[in-house]
Short mmCIF file of C-alpha atoms and ligand atoms in Angstrom, two decimals:
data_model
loop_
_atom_site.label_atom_id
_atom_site.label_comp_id
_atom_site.label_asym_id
_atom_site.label_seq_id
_atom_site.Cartn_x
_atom_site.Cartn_y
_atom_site.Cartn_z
CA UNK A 227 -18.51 5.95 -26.05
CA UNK A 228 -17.74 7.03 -29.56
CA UNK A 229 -19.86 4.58 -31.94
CA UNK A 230 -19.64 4.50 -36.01
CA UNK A 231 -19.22 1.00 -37.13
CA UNK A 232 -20.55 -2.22 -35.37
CA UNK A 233 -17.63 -3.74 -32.86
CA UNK A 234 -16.37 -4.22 -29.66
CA UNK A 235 -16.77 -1.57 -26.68
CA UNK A 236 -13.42 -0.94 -25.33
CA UNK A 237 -13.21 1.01 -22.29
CA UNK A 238 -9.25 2.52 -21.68
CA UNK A 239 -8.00 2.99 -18.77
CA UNK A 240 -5.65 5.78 -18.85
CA UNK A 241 -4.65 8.32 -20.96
CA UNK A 242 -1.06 8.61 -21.32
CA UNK A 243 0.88 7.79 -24.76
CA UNK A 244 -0.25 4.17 -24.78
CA UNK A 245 -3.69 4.74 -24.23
CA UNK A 246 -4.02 7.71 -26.43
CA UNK A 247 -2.41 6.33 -29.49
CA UNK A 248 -4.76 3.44 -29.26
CA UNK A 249 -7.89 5.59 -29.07
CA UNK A 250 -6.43 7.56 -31.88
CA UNK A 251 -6.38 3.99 -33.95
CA UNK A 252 -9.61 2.82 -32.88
CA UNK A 253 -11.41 6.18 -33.22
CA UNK A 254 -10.20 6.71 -36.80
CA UNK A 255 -11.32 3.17 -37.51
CA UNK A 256 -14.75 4.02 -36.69
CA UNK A 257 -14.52 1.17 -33.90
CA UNK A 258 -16.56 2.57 -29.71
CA UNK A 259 -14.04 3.76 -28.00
CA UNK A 260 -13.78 5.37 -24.24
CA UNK A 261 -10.73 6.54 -22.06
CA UNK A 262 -10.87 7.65 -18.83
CA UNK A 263 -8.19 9.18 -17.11
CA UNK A 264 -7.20 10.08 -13.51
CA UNK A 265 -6.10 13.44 -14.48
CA UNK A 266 -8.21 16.24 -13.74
CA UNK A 267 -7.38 18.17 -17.22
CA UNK A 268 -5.15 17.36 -19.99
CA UNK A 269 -3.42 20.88 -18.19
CA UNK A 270 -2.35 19.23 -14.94
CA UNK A 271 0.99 17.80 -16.16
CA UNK A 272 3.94 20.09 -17.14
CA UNK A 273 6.76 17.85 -16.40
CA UNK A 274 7.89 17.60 -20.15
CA UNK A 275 10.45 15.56 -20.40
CA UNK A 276 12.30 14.54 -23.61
CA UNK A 277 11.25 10.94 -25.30
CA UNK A 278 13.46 8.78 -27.50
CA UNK A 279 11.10 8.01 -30.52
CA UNK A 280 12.16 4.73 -32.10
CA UNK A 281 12.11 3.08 -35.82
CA UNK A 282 9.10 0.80 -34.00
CA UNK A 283 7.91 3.70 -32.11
CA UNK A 284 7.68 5.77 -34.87
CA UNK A 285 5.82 3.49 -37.20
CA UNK A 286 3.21 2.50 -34.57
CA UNK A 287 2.44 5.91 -34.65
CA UNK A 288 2.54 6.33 -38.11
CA UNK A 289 -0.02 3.82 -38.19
CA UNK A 290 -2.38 4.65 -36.04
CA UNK A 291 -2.23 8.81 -36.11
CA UNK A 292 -4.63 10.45 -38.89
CA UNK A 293 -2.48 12.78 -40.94
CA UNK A 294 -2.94 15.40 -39.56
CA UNK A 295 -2.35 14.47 -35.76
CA UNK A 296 1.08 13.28 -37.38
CA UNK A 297 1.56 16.57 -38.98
CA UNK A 298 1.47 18.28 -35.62
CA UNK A 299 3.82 15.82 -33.76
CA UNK A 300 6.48 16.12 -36.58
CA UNK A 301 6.23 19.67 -36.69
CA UNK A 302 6.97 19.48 -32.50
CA UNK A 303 9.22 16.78 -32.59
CA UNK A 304 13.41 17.13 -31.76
CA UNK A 305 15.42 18.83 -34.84
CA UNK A 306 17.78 16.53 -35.17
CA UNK A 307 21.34 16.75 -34.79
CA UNK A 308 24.25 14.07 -35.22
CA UNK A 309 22.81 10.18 -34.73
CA UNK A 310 25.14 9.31 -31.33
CA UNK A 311 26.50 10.23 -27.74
CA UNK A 312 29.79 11.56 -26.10
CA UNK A 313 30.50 9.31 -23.20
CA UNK A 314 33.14 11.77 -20.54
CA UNK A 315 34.34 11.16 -17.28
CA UNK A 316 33.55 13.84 -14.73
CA UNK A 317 35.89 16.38 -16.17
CA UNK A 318 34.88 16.00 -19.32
CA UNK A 319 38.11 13.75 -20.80
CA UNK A 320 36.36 12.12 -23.65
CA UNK A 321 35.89 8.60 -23.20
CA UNK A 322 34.51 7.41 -26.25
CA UNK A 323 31.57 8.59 -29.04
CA UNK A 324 29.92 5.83 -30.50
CA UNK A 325 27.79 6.15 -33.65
CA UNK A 326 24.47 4.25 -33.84
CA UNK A 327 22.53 2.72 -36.92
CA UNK A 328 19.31 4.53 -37.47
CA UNK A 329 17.36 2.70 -40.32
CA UNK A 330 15.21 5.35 -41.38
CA UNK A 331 18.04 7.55 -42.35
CA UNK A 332 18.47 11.40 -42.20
CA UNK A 333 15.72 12.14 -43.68
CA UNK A 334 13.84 15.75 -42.64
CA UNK A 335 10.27 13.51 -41.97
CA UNK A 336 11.23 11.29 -38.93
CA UNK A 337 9.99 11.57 -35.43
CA UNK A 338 13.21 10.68 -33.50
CA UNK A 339 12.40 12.52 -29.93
CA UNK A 340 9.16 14.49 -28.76
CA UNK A 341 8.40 16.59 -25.47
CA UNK A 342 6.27 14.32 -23.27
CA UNK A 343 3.77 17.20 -22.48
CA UNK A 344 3.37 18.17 -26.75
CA UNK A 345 2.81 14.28 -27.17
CA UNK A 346 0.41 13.70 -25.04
CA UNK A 347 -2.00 17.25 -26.31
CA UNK A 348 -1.05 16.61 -29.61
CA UNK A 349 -1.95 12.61 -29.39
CA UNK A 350 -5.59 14.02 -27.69
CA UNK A 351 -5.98 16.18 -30.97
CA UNK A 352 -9.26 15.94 -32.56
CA UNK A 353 -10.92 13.07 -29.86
CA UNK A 354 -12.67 15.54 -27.79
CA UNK A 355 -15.31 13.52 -25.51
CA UNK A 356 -12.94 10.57 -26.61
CA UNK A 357 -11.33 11.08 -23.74
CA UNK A 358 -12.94 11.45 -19.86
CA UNK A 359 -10.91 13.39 -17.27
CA UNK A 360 -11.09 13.07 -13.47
CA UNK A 361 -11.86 9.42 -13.80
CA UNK A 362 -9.67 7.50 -11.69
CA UNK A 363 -10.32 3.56 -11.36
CA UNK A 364 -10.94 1.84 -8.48
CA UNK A 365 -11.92 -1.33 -9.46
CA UNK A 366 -12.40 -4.31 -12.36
CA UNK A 367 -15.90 -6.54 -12.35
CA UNK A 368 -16.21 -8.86 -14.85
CA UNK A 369 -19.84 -9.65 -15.56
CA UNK A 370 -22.42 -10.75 -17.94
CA UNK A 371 -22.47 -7.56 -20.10
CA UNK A 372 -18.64 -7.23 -20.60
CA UNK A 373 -16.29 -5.94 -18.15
CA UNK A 374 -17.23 -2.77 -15.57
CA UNK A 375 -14.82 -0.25 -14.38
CA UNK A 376 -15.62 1.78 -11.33
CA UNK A 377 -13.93 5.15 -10.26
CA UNK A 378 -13.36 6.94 -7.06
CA UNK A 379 -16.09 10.16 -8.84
CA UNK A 380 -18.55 6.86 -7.73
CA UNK A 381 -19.28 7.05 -11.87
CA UNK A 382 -18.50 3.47 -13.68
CA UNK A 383 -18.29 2.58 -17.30
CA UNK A 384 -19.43 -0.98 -19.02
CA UNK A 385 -17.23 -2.38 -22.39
CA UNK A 386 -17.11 -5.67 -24.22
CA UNK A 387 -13.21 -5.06 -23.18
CA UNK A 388 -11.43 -3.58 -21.14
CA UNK A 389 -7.68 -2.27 -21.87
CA UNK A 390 -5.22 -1.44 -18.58
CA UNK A 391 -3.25 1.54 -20.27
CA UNK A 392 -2.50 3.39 -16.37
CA UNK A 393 0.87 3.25 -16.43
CA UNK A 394 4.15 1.38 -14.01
CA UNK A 395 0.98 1.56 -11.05
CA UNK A 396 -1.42 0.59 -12.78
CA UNK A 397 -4.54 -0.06 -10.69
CA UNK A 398 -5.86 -2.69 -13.02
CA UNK A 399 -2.35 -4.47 -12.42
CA UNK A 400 -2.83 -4.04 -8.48
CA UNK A 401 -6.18 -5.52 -9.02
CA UNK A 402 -5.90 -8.52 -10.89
CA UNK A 403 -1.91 -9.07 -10.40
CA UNK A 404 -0.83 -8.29 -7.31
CA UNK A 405 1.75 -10.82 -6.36
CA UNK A 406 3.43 -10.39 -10.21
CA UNK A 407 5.39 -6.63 -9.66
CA UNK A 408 7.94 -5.04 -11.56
CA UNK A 409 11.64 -5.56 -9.52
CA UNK A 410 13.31 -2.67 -8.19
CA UNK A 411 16.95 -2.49 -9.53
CA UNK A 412 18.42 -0.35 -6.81
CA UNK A 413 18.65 2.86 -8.84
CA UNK A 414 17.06 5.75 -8.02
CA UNK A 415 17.38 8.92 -10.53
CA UNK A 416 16.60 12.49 -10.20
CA UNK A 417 15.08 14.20 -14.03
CA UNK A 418 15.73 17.85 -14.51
CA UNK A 419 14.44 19.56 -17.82
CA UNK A 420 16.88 22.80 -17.91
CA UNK A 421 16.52 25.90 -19.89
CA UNK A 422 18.57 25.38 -23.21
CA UNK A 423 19.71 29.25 -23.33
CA UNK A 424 20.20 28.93 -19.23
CA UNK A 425 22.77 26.37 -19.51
CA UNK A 426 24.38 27.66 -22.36
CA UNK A 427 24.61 31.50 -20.63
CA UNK A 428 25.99 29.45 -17.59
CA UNK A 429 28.86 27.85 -19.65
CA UNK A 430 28.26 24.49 -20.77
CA UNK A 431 31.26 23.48 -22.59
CA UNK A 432 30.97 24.09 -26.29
CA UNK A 433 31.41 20.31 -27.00
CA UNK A 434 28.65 19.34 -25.16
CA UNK A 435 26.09 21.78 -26.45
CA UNK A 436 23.34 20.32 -28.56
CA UNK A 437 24.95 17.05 -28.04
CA UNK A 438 23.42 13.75 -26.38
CA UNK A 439 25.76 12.80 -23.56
CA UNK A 440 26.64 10.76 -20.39
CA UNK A 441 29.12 11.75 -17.75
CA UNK A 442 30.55 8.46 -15.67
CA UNK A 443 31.38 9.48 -12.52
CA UNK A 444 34.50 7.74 -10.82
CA UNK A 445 32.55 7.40 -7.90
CA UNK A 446 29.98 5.35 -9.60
CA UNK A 447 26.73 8.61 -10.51
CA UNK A 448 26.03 8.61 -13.77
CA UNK A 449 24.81 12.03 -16.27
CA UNK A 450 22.42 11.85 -18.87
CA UNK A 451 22.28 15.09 -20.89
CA UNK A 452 19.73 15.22 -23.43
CA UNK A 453 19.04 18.17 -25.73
CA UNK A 454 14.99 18.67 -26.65
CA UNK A 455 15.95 21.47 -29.88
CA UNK A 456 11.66 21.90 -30.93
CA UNK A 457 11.63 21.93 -35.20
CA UNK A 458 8.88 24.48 -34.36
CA UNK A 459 7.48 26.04 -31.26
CA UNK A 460 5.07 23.59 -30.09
CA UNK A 461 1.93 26.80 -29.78
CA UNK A 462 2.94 28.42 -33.27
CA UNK A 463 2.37 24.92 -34.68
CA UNK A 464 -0.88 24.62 -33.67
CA UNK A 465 -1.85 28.03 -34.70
CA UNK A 466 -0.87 26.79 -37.99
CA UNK A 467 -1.90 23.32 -38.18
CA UNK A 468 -4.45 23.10 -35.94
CA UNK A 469 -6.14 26.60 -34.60
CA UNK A 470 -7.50 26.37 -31.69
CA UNK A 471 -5.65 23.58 -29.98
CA UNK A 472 -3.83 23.97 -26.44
CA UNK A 473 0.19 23.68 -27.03
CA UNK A 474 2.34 24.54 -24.72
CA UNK A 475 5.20 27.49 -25.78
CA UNK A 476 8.05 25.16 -25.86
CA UNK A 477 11.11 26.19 -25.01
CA UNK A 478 13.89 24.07 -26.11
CA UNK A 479 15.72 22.47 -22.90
CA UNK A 480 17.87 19.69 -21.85
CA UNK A 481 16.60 16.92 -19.99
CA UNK A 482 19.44 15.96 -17.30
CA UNK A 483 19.11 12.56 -15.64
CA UNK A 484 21.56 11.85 -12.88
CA UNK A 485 21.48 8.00 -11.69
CA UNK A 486 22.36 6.90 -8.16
CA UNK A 487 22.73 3.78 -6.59
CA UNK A 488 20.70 3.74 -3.37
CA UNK A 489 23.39 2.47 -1.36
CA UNK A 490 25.16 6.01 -2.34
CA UNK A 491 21.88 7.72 -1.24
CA UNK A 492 23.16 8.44 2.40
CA UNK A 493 19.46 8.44 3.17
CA UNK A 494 16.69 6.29 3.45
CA UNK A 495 14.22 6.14 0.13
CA UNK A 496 11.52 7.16 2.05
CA UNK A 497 13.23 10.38 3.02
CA UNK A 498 15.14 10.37 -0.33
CA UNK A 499 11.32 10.89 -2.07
CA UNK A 500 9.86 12.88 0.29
CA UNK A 501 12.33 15.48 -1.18
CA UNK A 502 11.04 18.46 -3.18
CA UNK A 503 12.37 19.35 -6.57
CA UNK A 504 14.24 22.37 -4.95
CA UNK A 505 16.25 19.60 -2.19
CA UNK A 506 16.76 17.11 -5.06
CA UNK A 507 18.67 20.05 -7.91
CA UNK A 508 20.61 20.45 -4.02
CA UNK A 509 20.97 16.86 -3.26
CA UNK A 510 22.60 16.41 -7.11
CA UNK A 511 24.86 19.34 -7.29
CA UNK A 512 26.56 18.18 -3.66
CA UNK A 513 26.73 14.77 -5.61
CA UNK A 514 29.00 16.74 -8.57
CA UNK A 515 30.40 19.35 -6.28
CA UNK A 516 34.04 17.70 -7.49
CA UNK A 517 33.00 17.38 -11.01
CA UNK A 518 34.22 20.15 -14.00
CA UNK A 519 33.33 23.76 -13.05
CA UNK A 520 30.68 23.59 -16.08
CA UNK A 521 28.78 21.26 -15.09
CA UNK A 522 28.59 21.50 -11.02
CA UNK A 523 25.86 23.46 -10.93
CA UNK A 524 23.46 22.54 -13.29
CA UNK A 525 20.74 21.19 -11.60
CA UNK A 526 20.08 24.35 -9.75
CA UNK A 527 19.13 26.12 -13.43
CA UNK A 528 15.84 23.81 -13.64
CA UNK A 529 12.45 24.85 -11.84
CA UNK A 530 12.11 23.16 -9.36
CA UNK A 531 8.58 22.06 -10.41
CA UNK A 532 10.05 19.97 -13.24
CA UNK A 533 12.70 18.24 -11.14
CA UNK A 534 11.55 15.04 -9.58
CA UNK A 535 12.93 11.23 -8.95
CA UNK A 536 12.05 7.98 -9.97
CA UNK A 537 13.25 4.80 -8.93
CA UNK A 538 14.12 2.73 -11.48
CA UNK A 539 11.86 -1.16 -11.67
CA UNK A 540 11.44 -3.79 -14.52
CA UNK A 541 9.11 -6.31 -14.98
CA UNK A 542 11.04 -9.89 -14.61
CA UNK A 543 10.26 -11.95 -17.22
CA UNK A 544 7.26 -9.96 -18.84
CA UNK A 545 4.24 -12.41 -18.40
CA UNK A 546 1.07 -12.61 -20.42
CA UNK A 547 -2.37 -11.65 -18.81
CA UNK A 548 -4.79 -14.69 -18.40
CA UNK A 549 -8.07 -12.89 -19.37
CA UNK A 550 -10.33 -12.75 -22.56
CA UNK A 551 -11.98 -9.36 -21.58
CA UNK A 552 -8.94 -7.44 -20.05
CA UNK A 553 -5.64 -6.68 -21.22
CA UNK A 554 -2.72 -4.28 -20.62
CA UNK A 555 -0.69 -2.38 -22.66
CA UNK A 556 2.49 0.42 -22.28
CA UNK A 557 4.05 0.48 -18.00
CA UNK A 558 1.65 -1.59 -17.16
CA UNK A 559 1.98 -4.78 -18.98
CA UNK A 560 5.99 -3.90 -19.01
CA UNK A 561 7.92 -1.77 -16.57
CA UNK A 562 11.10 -1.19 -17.86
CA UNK A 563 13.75 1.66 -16.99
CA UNK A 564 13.96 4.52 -18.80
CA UNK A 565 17.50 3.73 -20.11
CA UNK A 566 17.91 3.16 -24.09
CA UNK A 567 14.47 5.04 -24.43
CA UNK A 568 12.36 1.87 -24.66
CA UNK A 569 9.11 2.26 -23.12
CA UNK A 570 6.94 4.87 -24.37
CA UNK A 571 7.81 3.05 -27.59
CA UNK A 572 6.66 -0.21 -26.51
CA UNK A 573 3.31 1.18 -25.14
CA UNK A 574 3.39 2.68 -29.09
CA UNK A 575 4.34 -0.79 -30.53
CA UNK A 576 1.41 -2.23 -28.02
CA UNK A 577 -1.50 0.08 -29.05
CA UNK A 578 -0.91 -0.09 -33.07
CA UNK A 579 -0.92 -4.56 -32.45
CA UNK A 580 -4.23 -3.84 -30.65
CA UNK A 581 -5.90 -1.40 -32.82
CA UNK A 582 -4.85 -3.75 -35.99
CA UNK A 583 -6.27 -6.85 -34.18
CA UNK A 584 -9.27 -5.12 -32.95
CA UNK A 585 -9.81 -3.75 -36.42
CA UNK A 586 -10.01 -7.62 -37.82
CA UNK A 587 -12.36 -8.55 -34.68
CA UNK A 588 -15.01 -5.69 -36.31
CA UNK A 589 -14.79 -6.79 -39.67
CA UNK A 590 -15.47 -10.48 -38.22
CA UNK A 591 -11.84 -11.83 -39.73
CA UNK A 592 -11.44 -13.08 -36.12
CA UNK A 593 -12.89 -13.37 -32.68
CA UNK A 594 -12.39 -11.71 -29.32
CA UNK A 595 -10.58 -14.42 -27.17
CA UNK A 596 -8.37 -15.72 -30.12
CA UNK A 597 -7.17 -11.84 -31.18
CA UNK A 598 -6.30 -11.39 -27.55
CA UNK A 599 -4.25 -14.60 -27.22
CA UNK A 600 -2.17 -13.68 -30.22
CA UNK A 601 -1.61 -10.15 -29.10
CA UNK A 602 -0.51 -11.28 -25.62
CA UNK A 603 1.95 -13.92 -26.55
CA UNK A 604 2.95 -10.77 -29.57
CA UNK A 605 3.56 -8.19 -26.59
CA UNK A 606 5.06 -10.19 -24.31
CA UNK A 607 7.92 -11.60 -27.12
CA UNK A 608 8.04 -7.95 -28.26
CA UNK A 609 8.32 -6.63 -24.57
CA UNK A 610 10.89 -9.21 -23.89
CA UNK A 611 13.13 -8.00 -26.01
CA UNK A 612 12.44 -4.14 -25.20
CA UNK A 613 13.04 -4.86 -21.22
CA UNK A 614 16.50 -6.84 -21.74
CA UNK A 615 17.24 -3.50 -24.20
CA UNK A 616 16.78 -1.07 -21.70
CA UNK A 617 18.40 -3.22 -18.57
CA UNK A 618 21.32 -3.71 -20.89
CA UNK A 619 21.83 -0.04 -21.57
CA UNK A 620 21.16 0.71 -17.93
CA UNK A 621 23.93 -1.67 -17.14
CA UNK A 622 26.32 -0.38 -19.35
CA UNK A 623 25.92 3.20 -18.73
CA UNK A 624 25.02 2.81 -14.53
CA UNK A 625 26.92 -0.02 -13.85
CA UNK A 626 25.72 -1.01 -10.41
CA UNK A 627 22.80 -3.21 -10.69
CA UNK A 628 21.04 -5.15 -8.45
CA UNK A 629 20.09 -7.24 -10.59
CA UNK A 630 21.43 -9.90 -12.90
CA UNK A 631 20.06 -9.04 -16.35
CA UNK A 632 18.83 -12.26 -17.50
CA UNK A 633 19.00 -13.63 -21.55
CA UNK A 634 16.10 -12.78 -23.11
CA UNK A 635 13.64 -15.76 -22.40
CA UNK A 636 9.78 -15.37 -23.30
CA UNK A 637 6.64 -16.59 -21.23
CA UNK A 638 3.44 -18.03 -23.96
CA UNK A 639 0.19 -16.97 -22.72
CA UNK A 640 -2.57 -19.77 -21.82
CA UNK A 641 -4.19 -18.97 -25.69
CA UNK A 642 -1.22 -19.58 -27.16
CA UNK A 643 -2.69 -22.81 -29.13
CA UNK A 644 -5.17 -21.09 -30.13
C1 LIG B 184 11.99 10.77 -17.21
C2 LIG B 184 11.60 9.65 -18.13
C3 LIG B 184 12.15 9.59 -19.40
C4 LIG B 184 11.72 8.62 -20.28
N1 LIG B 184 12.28 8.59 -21.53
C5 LIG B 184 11.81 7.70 -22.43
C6 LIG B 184 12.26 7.75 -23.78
O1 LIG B 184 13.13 8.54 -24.15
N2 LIG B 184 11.72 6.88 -24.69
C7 LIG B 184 10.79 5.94 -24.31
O2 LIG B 184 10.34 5.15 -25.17
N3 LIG B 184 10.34 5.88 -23.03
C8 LIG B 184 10.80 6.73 -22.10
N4 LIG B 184 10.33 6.70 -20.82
C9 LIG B 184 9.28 5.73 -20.46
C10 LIG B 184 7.91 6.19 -20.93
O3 LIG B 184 7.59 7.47 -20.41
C11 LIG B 184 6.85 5.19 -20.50
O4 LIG B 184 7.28 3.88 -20.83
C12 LIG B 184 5.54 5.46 -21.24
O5 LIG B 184 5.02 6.73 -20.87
C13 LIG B 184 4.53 4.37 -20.94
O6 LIG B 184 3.31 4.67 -21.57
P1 LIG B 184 1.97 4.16 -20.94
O7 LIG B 184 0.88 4.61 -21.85
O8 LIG B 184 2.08 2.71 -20.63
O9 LIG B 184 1.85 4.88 -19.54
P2 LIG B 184 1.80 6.43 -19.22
O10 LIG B 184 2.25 7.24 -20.35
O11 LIG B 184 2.47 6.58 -17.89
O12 LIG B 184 0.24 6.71 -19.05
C14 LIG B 184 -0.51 6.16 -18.00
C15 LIG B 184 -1.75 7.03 -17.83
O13 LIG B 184 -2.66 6.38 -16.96
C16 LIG B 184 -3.20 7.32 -16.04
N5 LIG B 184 -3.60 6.59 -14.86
C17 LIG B 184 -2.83 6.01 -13.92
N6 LIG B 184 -3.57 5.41 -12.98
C18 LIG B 184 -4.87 5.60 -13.33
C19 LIG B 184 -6.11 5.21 -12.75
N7 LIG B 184 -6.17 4.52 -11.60
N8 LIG B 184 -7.27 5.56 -13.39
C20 LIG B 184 -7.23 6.28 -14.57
N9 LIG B 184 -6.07 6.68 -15.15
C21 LIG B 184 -4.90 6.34 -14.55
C22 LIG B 184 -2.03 8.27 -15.80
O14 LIG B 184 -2.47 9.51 -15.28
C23 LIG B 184 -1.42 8.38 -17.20
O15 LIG B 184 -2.01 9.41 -17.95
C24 LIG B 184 10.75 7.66 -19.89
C25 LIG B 184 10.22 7.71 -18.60
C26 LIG B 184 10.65 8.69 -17.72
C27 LIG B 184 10.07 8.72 -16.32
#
């Protein structure tokens, strides 16, 4: 556990944006911090896909990052062009192009999308033994020195707290909350990340090049197209920001995101994802075999190893955690889809909270049990709102449902007097 100033231990499970951008908080603070992640390597994972940075997002990370951490992500992060989308039917009649509001302007400093893969080595910049791979957890014990976690390796790790940072599965969550799951909303979506110059060579109509748009099918699918244009190549920036560090190339890409209903699937889910990235780009081209010539087959210019499907689930209302030692931040405190962008800047929103509170905890301004009633009823009014966002834009853009999205109404957690 990294030590420098008196506070409490906090063990992290998992390291994925949440996680990491706490550690990055904490660490810089001084404050013992420890995450230990499933992953074998920070190398196993190369599905990059493209993430929507928000205003919030963007300032959590501004806030917890050290300069030059944030140096590196900006210098990775999505050149920007135009601020809204191009809504088409399937051949490509435009149906409408609506503008949105972004408050922090145009200006040449903001972080408004990032390759998942560059995050998540750039957010591990500088923590080194921060950070334990191959750690999976099996199991919470809460006990007289803190909290315990135990992992499959047979290795466990003691803290004064424990944070639950693994994701939409989280084991914590499986643990300690297993009747309380996230609800599935019937959708079930294939994610391709395709080769910018690829799709281009293969004739992507010139008015959807370098643009963010959706294709609504009459038949219900629905096409996400989503170009990730890199300011600079993610491995030259680190060879001039920080030498030494692991970046991948970086190629810039689309990210395509085709949403089914699973009524439309024709197959059962359990066949559905027991297809390989190589059936799925051939399940989704059948599916816009009738669509415009220039966009029928672009699925198949993806590897295969970066196309994969998800089903969509949120987390009905979002409900506080009823511990003092252990609480959850990011997927698994708040499954939401990925529509509208939402959660990787929640888990963002969640860590900077945390790190601020467990910052005032160290320098005795508060204690443990009373910071972690006023971040949980703080997360799950924050999280509220963030779910109903992305289950709105879900339902605008997919249409079919199978749900009701509810008016945002928020849950107090059992410290709320406090
Ligand atoms: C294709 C796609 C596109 C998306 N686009 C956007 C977007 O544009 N904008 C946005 O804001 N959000 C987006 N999201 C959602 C976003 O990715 C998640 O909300 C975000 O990653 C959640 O962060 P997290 O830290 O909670 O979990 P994760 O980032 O999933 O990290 C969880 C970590 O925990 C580890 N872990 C899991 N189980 C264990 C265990 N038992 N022991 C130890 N470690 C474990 C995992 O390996 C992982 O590293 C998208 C999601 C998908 C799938």
């Amino acid at each position: 556990m990294s030590a420098g100033r008196h506070g409490p231990r906090v063990v992290i499970i998992g390291g994925g944006v949440g996680g990491l951008i706490l550690a990055q908080g904490l660490h810089a603070a001084g404050l013992p911090v420890t995450v230990y992640e499933r992953d074998k390597s920070p190398r196993v994972r190369t599905q990059g896909y493209r993430l929507r940075i928000s205003p919030d997002g963007e300032r959590a990370m501004r806030e917890c990052l050290p300069p030059r951490v944030l140096e590196l992500l900006l210098a990775t992060s999505n050149e920007r062009h135009g601020h809204g989308l191009l809504a088409f039917d399937e051949q490509l009649h435009p149906q409408w192009a609506p503008e949105f509001e972004d408050p922090r302007g145009p200006g040449p400093d903001k972080i408004d999308a990032v390759d998942r893969v560059t995050l998540r080595r750039v957010l591990l910049a500088g923590l080194g033994d921060v950070v334990r791979f191959g750690r999976r957890l099996i199991r919470v014990e809460e006990n007289a020195d803190g909290v315990t976690a135990h992992f499959a390796s047979g290795e466990s790790a003691t803290g004064d707290v424990l944070v639950a940072a693994d994701g939409a599965n989280s084991a914590v969550r499986n643990q300690l909350r297993l009747a309380e799951q996230p609800r599935d909303l019937g959708v079930r979506t294939v994610f391709a990340r395709l080769p910018m110059d690829g799709v281009h060579r293969a004739g992507l109509p010139e008015g959807l090049r370098g643009a963010f748009s959706y294709v609504i099918g009459s038949d219900g699918h629905h096409l996400g197209l989503m170009p990730m244009v890199f300011r600079e190549p993610p491995s030259r920036a680190a060879a001039r920001i920080w030498p030494g560090l692991d970046l991948p190339p970086g190629d810039d890409y689309y990210m395509a995101v085709l949403n089914v209903h699973r009524d439309e699937l024709a197959m059962p889910d359990s066949e559905f994802f027991a297809l390989d990235g190589r059936e799925l780009a051939g399940f989704a081209t059948v599916r816009m075999r009738d669509w415009h010539p220039g966009l029928r087959g672009l699925f198949g210019l993806g590897d295969p190893a970066d196309t994969f499907a998800v089903s969509l689930r949120a987390d009905l209302p979002v409900r506080p955690w009823g511990t003092e030692r252990i609480v959850a931040l990011g997927d698994a405190a708040h499954t939401m889809p990925p529509s509208g962008g939402v959660g990787a800047n929640s888990a963002a929103w969640d860590a900077a909270l945390l790190t601020r509170l467990l910052r005032e905890v160290a320098d005795g301004g508060t204690t443990l049990p009373a910071a972690f009633g006023r971040y949980q009823d703080a997360v799950t009014e924050h999280a509220t709102q963030a779910v109903s966002l992305s289950l709105k834009i879900a339902q605008w853009s997919i249409r079919k449902l199978d749900i009701e999205v509810p008016a945002a109404g928020v849950e107090k957690s059992a410290h709320h007097s406090r």
